[in-house]
Tab-separated table of N, CA and C in Angstrom:
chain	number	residue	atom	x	y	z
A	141	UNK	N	5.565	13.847	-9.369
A	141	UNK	CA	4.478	14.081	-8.431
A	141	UNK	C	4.245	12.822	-7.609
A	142	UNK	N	3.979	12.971	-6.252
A	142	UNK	CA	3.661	11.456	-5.902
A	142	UNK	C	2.342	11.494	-5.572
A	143	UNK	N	1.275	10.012	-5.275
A	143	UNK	CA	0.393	9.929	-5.288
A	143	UNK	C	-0.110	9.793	-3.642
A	144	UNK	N	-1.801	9.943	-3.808
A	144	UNK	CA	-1.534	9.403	-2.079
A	144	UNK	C	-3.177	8.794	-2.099
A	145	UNK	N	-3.071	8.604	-1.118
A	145	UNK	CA	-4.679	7.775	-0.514
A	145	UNK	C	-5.389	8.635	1.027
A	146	UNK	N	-6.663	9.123	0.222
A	146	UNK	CA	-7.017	9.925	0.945
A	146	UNK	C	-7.882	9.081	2.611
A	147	UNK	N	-8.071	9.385	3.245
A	147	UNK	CA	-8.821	8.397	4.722
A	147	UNK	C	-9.787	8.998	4.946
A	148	UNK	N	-11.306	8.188	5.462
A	148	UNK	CA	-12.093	9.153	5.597
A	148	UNK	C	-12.298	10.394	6.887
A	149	UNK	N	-11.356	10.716	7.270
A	149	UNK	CA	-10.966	11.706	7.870
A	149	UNK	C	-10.759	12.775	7.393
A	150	UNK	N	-10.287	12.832	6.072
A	150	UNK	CA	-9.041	13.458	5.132
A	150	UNK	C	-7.690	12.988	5.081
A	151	UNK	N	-7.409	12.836	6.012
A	151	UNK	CA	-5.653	12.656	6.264
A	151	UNK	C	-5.258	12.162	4.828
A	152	UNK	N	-4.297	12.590	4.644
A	152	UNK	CA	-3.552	12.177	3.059
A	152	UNK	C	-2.412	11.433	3.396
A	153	UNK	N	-2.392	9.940	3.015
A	153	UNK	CA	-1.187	9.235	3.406
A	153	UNK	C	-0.770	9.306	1.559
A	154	UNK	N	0.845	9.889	1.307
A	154	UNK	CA	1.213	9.748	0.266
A	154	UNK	C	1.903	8.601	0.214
A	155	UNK	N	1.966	7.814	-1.172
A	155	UNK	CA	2.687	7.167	-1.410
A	155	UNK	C	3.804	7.838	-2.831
A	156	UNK	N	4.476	6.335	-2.851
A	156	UNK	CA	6.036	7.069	-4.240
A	156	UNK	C	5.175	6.431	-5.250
A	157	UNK	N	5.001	6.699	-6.552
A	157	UNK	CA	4.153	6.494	-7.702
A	157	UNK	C	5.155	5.291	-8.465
A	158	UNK	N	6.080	5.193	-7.884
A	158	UNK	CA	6.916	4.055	-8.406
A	158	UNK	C	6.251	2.285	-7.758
A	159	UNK	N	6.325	2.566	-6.008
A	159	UNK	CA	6.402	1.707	-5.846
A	159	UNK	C	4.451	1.552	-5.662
A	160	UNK	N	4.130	2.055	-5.135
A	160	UNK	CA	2.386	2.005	-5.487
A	160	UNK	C	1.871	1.205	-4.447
A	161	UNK	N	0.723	1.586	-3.993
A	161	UNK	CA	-0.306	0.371	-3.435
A	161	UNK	C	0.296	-1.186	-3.365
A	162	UNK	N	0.448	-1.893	-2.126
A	162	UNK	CA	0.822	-3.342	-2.445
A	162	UNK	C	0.171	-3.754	-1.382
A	163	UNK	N	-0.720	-5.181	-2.051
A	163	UNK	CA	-1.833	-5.758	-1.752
A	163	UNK	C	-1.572	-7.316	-1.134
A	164	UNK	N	-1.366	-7.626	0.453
A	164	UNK	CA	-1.202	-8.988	0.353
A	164	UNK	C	-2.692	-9.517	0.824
A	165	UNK	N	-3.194	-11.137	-0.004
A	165	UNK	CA	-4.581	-11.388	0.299
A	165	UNK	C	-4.191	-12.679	1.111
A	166	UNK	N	-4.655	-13.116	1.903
A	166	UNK	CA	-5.242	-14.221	3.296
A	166	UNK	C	-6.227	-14.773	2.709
A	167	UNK	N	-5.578	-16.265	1.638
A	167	UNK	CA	-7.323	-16.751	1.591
A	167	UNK	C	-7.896	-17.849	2.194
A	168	UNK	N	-8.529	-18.672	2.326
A	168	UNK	CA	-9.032	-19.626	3.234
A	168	UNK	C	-8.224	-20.485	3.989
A	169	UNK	N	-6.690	-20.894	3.316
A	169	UNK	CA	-6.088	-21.965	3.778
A	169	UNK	C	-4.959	-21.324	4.304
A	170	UNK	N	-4.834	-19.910	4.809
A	170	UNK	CA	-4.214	-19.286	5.312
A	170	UNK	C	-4.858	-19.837	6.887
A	171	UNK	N	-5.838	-19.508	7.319
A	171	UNK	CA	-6.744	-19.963	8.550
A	171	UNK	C	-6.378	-20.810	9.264
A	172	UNK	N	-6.239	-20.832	10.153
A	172	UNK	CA	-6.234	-22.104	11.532
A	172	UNK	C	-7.150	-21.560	13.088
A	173	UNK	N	-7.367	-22.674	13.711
A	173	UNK	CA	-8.322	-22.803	14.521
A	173	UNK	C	-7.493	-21.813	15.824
A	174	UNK	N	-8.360	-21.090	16.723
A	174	UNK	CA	-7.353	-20.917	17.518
A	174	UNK	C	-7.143	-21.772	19.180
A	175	UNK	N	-8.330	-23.111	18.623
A	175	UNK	CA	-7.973	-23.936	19.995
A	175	UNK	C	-7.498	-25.002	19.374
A	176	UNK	N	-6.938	-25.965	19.762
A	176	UNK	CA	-6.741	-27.405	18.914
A	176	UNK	C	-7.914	-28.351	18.953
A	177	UNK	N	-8.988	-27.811	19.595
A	177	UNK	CA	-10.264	-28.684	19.745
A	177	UNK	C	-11.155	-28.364	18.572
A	178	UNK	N	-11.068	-27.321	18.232
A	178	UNK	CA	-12.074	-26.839	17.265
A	178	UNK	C	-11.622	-27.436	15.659
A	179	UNK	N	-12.501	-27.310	15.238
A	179	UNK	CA	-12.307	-28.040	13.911
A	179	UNK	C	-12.763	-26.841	12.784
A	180	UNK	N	-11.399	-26.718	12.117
A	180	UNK	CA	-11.849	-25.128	11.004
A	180	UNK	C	-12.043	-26.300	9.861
A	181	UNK	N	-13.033	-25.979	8.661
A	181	UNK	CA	-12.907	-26.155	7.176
A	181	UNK	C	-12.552	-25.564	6.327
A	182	UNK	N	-11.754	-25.497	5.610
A	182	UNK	CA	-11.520	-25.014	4.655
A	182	UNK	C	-11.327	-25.255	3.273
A	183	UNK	N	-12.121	-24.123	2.277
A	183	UNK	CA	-12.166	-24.827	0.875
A	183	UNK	C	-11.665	-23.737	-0.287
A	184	UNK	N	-11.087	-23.624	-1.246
A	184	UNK	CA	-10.552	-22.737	-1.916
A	184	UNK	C	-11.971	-22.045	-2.416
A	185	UNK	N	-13.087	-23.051	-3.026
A	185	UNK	CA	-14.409	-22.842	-3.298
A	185	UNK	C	-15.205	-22.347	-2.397
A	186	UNK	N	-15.134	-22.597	-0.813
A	186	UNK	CA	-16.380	-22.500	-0.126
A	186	UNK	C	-15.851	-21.346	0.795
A	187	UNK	N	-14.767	-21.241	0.926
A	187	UNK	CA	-13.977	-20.049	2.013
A	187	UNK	C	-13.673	-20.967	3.063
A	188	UNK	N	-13.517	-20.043	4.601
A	188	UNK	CA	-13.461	-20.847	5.394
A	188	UNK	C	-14.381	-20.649	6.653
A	189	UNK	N	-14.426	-21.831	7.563
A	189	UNK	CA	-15.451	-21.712	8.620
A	189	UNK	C	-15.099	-22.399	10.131
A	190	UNK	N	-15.881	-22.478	11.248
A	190	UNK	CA	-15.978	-23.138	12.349
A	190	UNK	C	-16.523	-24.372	11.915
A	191	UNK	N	-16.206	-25.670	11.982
A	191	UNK	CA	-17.632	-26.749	11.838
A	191	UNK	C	-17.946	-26.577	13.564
A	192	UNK	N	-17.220	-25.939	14.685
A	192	UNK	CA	-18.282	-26.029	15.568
A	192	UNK	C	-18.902	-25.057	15.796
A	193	UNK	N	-19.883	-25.124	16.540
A	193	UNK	CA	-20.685	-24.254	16.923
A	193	UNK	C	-20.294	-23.307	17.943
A	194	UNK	N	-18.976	-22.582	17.597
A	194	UNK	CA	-18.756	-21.529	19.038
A	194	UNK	C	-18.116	-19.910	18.634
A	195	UNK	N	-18.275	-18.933	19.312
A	195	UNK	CA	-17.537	-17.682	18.797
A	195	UNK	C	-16.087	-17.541	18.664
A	196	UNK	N	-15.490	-18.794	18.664
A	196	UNK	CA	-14.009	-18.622	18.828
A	196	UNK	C	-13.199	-18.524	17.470
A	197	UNK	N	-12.130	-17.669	17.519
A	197	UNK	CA	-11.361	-16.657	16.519
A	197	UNK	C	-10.676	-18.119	15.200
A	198	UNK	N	-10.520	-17.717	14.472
A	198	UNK	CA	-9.522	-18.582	13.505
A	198	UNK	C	-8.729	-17.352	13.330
A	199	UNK	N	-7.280	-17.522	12.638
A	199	UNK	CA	-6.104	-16.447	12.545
A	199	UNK	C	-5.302	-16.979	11.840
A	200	UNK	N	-5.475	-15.955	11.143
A	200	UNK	CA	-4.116	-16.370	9.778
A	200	UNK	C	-2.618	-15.417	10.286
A	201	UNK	N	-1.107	-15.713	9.941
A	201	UNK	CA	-0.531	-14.738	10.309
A	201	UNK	C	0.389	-13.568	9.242
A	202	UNK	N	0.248	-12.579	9.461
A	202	UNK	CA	-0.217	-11.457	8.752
A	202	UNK	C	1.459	-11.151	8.706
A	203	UNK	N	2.447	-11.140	7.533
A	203	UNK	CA	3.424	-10.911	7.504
A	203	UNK	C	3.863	-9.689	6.625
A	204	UNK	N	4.028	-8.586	6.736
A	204	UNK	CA	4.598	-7.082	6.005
A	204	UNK	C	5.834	-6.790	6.118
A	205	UNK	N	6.414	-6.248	5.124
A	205	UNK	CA	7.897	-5.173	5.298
A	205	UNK	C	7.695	-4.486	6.693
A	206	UNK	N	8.846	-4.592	7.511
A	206	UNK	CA	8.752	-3.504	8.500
A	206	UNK	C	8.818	-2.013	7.720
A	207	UNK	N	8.467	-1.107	8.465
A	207	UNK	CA	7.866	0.054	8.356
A	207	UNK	C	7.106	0.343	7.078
A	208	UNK	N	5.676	-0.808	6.670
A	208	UNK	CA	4.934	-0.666	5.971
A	208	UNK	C	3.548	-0.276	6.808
A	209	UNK	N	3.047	0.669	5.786
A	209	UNK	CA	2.142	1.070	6.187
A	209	UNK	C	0.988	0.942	5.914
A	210	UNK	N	0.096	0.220	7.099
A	210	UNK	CA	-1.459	-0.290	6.199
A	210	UNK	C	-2.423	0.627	6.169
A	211	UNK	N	-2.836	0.892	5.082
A	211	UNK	CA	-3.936	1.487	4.896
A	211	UNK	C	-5.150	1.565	4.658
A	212	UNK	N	-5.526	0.180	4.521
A	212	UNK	CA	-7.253	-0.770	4.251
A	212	UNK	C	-7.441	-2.163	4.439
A	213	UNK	N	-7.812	-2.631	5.237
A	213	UNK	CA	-8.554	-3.744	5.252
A	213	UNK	C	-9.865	-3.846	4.394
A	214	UNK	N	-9.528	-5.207	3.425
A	214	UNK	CA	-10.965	-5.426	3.132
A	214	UNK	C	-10.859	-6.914	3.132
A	215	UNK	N	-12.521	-7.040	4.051
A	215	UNK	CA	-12.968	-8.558	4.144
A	215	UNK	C	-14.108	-9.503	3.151
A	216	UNK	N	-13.388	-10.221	2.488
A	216	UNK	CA	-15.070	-10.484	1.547
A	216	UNK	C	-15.198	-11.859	2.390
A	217	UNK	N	-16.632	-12.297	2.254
A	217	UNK	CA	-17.311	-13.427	3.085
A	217	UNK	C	-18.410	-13.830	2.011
A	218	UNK	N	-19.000	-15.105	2.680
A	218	UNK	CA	-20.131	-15.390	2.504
A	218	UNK	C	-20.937	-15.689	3.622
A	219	UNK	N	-22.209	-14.676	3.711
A	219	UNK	CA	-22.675	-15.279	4.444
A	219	UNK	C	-24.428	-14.872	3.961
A	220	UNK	N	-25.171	-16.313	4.800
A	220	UNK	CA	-26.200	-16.559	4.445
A	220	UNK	C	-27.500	-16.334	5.948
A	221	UNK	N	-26.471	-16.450	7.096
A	221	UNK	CA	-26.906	-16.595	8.146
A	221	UNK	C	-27.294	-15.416	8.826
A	222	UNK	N	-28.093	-15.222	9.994
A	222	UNK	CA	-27.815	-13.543	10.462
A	222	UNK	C	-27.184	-12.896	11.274
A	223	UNK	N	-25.809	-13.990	11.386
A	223	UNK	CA	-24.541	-14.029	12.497
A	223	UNK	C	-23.880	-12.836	11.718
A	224	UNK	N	-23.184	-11.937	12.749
A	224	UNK	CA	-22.238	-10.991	11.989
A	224	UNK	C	-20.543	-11.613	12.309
A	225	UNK	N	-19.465	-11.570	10.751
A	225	UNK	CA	-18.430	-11.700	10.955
A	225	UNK	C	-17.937	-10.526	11.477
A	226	UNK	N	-16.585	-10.361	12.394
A	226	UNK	CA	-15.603	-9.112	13.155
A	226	UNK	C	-14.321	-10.041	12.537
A	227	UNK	N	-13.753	-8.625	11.378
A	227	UNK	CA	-12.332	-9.303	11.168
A	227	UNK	C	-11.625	-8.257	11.701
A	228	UNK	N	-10.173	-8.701	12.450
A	228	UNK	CA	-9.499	-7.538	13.208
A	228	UNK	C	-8.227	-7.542	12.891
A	229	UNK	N	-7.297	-7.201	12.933
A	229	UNK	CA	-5.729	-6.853	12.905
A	229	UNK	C	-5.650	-6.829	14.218
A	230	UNK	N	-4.287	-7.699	14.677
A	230	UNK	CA	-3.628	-7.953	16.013
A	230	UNK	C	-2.429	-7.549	15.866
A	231	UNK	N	-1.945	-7.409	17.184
A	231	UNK	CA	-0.438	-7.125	17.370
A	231	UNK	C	0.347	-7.782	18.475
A	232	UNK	N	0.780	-8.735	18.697
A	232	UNK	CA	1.160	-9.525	19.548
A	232	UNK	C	2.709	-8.791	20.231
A	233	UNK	N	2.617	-8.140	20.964
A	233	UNK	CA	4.054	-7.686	21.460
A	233	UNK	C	5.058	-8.222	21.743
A	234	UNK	N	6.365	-8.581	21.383
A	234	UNK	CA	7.407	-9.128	21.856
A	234	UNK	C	7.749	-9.497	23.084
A	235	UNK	N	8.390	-10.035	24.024
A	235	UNK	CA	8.582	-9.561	25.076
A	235	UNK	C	7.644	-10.099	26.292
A	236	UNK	N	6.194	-9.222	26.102
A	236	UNK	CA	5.399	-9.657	27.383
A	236	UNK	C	4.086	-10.495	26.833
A	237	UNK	N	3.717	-10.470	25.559
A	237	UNK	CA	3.239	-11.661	25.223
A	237	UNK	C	1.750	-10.719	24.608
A	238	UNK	N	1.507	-9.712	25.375
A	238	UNK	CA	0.141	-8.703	25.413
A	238	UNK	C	-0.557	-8.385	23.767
A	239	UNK	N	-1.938	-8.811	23.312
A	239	UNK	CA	-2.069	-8.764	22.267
A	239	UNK	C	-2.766	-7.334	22.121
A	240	UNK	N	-2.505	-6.405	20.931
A	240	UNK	CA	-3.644	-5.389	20.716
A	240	UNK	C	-4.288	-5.136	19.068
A	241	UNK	N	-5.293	-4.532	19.369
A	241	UNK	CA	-6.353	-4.504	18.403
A	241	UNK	C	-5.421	-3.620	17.688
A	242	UNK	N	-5.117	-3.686	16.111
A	242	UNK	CA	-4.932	-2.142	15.665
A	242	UNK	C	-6.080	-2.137	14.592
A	243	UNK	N	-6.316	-0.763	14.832
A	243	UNK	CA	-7.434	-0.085	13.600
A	243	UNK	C	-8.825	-0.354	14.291
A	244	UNK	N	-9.635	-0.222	13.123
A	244	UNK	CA	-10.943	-0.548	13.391
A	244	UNK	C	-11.169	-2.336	13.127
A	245	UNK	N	-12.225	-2.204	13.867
A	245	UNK	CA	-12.890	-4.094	12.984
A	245	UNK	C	-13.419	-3.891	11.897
A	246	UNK	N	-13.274	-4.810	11.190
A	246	UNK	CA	-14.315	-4.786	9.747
A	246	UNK	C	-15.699	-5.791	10.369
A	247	UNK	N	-16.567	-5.259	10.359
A	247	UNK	CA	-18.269	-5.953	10.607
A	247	UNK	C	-18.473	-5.996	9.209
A	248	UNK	N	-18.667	-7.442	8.851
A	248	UNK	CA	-19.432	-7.516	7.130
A	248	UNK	C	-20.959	-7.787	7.628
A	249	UNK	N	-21.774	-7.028	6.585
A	249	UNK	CA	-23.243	-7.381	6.472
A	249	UNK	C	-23.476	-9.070	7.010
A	250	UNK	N	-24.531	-8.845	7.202
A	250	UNK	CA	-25.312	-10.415	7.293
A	250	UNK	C	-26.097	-10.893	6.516
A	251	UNK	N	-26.469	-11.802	6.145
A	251	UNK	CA	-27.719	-12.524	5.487
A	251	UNK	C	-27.662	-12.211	4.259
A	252	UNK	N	-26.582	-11.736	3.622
A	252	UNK	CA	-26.957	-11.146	2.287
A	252	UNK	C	-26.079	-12.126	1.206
A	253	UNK	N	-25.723	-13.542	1.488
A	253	UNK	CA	-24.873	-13.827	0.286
A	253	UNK	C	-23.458	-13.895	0.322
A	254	UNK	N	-22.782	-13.281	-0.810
A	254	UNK	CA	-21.307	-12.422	-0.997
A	254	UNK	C	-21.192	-11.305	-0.707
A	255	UNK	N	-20.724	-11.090	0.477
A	255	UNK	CA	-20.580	-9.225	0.671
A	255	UNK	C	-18.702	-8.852	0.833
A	256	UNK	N	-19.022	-8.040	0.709
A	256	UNK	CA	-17.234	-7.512	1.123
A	256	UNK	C	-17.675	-5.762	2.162
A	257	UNK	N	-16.456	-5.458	2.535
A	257	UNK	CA	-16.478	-4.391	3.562
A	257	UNK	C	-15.112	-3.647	3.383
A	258	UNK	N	-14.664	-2.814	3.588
A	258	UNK	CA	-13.241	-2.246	3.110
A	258	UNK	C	-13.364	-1.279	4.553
A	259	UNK	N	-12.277	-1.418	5.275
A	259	UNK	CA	-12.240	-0.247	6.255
A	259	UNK	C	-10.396	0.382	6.428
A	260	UNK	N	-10.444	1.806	6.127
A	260	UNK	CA	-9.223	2.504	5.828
A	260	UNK	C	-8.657	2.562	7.009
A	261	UNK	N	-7.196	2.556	7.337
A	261	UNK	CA	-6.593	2.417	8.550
A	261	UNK	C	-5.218	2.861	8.346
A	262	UNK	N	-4.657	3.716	9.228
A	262	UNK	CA	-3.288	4.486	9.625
A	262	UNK	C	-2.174	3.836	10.423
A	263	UNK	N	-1.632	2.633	10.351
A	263	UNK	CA	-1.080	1.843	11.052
A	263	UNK	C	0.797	1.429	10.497
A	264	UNK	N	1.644	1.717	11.041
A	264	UNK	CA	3.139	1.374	10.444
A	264	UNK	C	3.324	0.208	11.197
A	265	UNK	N	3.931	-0.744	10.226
A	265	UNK	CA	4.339	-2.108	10.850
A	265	UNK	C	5.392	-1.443	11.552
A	266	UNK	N	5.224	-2.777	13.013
A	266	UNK	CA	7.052	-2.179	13.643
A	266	UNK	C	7.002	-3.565	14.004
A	267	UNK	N	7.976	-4.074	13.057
A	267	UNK	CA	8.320	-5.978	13.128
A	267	UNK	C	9.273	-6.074	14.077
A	268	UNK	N	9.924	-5.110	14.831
A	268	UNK	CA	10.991	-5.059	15.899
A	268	UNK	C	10.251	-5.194	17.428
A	269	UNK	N	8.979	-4.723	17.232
A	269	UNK	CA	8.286	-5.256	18.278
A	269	UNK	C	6.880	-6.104	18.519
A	270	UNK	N	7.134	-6.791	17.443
A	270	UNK	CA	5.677	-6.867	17.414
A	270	UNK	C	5.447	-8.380	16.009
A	271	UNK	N	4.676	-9.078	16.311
A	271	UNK	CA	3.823	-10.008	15.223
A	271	UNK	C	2.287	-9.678	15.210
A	272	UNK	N	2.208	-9.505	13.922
A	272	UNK	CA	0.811	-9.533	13.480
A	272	UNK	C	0.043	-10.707	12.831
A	273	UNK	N	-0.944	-10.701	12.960
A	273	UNK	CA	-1.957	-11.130	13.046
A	273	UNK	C	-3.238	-10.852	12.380
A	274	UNK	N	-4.321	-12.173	11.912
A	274	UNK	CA	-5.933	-11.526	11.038
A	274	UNK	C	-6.417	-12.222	12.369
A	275	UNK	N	-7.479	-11.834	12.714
A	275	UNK	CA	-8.355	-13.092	13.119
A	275	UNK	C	-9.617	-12.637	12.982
A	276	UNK	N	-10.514	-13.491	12.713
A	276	UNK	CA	-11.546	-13.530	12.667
A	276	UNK	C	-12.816	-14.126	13.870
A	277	UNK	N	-13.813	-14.005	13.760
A	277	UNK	CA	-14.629	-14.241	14.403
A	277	UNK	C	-16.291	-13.836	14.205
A	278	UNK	N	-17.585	-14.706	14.918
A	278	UNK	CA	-18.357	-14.312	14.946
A	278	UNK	C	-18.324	-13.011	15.934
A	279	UNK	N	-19.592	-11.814	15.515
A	279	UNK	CA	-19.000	-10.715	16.187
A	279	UNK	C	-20.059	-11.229	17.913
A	280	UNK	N	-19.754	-10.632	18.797
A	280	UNK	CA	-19.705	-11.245	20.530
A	280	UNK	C	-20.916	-12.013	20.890
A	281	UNK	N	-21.763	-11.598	20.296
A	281	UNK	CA	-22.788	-12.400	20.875
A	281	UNK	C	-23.289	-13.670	20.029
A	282	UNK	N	-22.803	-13.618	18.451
A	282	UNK	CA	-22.636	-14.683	17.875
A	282	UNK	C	-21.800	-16.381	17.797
A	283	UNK	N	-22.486	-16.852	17.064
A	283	UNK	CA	-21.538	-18.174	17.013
A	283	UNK	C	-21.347	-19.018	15.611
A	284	UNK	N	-20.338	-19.356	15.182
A	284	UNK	CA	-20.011	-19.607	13.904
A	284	UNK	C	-21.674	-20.938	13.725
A	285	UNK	N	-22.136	-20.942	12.998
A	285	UNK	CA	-23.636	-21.828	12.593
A	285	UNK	C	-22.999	-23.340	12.368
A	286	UNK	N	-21.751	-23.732	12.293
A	286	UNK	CA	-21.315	-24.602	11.964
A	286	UNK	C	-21.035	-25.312	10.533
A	287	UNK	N	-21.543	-24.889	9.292
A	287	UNK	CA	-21.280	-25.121	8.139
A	287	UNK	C	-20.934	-23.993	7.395
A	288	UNK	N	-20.894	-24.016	6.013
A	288	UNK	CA	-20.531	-22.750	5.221
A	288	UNK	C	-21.580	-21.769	4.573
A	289	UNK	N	-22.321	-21.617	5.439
A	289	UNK	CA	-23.046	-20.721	5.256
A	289	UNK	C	-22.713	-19.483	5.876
A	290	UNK	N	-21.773	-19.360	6.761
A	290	UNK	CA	-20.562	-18.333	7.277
A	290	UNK	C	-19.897	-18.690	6.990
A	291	UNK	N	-18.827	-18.018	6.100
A	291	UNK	CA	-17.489	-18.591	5.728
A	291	UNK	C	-16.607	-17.223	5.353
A	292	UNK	N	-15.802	-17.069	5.548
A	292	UNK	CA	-14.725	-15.712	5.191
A	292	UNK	C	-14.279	-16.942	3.914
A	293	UNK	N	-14.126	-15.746	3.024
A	293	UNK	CA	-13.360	-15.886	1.224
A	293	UNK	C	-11.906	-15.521	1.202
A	294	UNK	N	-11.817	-14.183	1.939
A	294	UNK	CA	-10.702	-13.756	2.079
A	294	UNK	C	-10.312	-12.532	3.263
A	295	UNK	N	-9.087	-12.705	2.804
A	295	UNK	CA	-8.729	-11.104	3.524
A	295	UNK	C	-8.093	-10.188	3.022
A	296	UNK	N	-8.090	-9.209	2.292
A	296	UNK	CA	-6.999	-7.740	1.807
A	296	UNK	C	-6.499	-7.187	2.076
A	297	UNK	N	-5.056	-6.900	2.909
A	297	UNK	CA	-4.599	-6.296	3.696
A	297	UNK	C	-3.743	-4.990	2.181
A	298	UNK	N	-4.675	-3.816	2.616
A	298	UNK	CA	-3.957	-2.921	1.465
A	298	UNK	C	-2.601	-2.285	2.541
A	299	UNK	N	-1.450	-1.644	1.884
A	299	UNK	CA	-0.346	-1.192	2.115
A	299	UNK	C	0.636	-0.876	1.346
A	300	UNK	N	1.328	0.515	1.697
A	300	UNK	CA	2.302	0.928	1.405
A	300	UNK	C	3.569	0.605	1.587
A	301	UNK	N	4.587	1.009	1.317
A	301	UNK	CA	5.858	0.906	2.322
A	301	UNK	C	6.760	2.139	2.010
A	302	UNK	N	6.892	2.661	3.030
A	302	UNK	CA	7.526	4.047	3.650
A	302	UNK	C	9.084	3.611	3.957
């Protein structure tokens, strides 16, 4: 029998009961700044953060089996502040350089501490055209507070491979 993972849609993505769910995690020192001006921290203990004060992305880079298939993002954070984190999946196209969003964003709560967020997603790597990408960010009208009181812990990229 094989198994599968249901979406909240319904859609039933099956997987083979052999090879199962495979989980790669992004944790703090995965991160880099995405200007060379900005200054990221990072701590295995504290997660990671902006020390400046601006909405600009940090990005870890997101490497899968071609024709794997993701099926959940989950983001855990800390945060204390009432800035909202936006973690996204990118796709950088070969060729003409053009980046795109895939899936949804994960928005984690605010002000609450340790939170995590899990958001299900229908997406096949195609490494023939394409590099992926995490990045993070305060969500648009925010700005990283400058210490670790915003800090991403990690990232969960759940997936199959087809």
């Amino acid at each position: 029998a094989r198994g599968g993972i249901e979406l909240p849609d319904g859609t039933m993505i099956t997987t083979n009961p052999l090879d199962g769910v495979q989980y790669t995690t992004l944790g703090p020192g995965a991160f880099v700044a995405q200007r060379s001006s900005s200054v990221v921290r990072n701590s295995f203990q504290s997660g990671v953060w902006q020390e400046t004060t601006t909405n600009e992305r940090i990005y870890a880079a997101l490497n899968l089996p071609h024709n794997a298939r993701i099926v959940g993002v989950t983001a855990h954070v800390y945060d204390t502040v009432p800035e909202n984190l936006r973690v996204q999946i990118l796709c950088k196209r070969l060729g003409d350089n053009t980046s795109t969003i895939i899936g949804s964003n994960v928005f984690v709560p605010t002000d609450v501490g340790f939170a995590s967020n899990t958001i299900a997603f229908d997406h096949a790597v195609d490494n023939q055209s394409g590099a992926y990408s995490v990045t993070v960010a305060p969500s648009s009208l925010d700005a990283w507070p400058g210490t670790n009181d915003l800090a991403l812990m990690s990232v969960v990229v759940s997936w199959v491979q087809e």
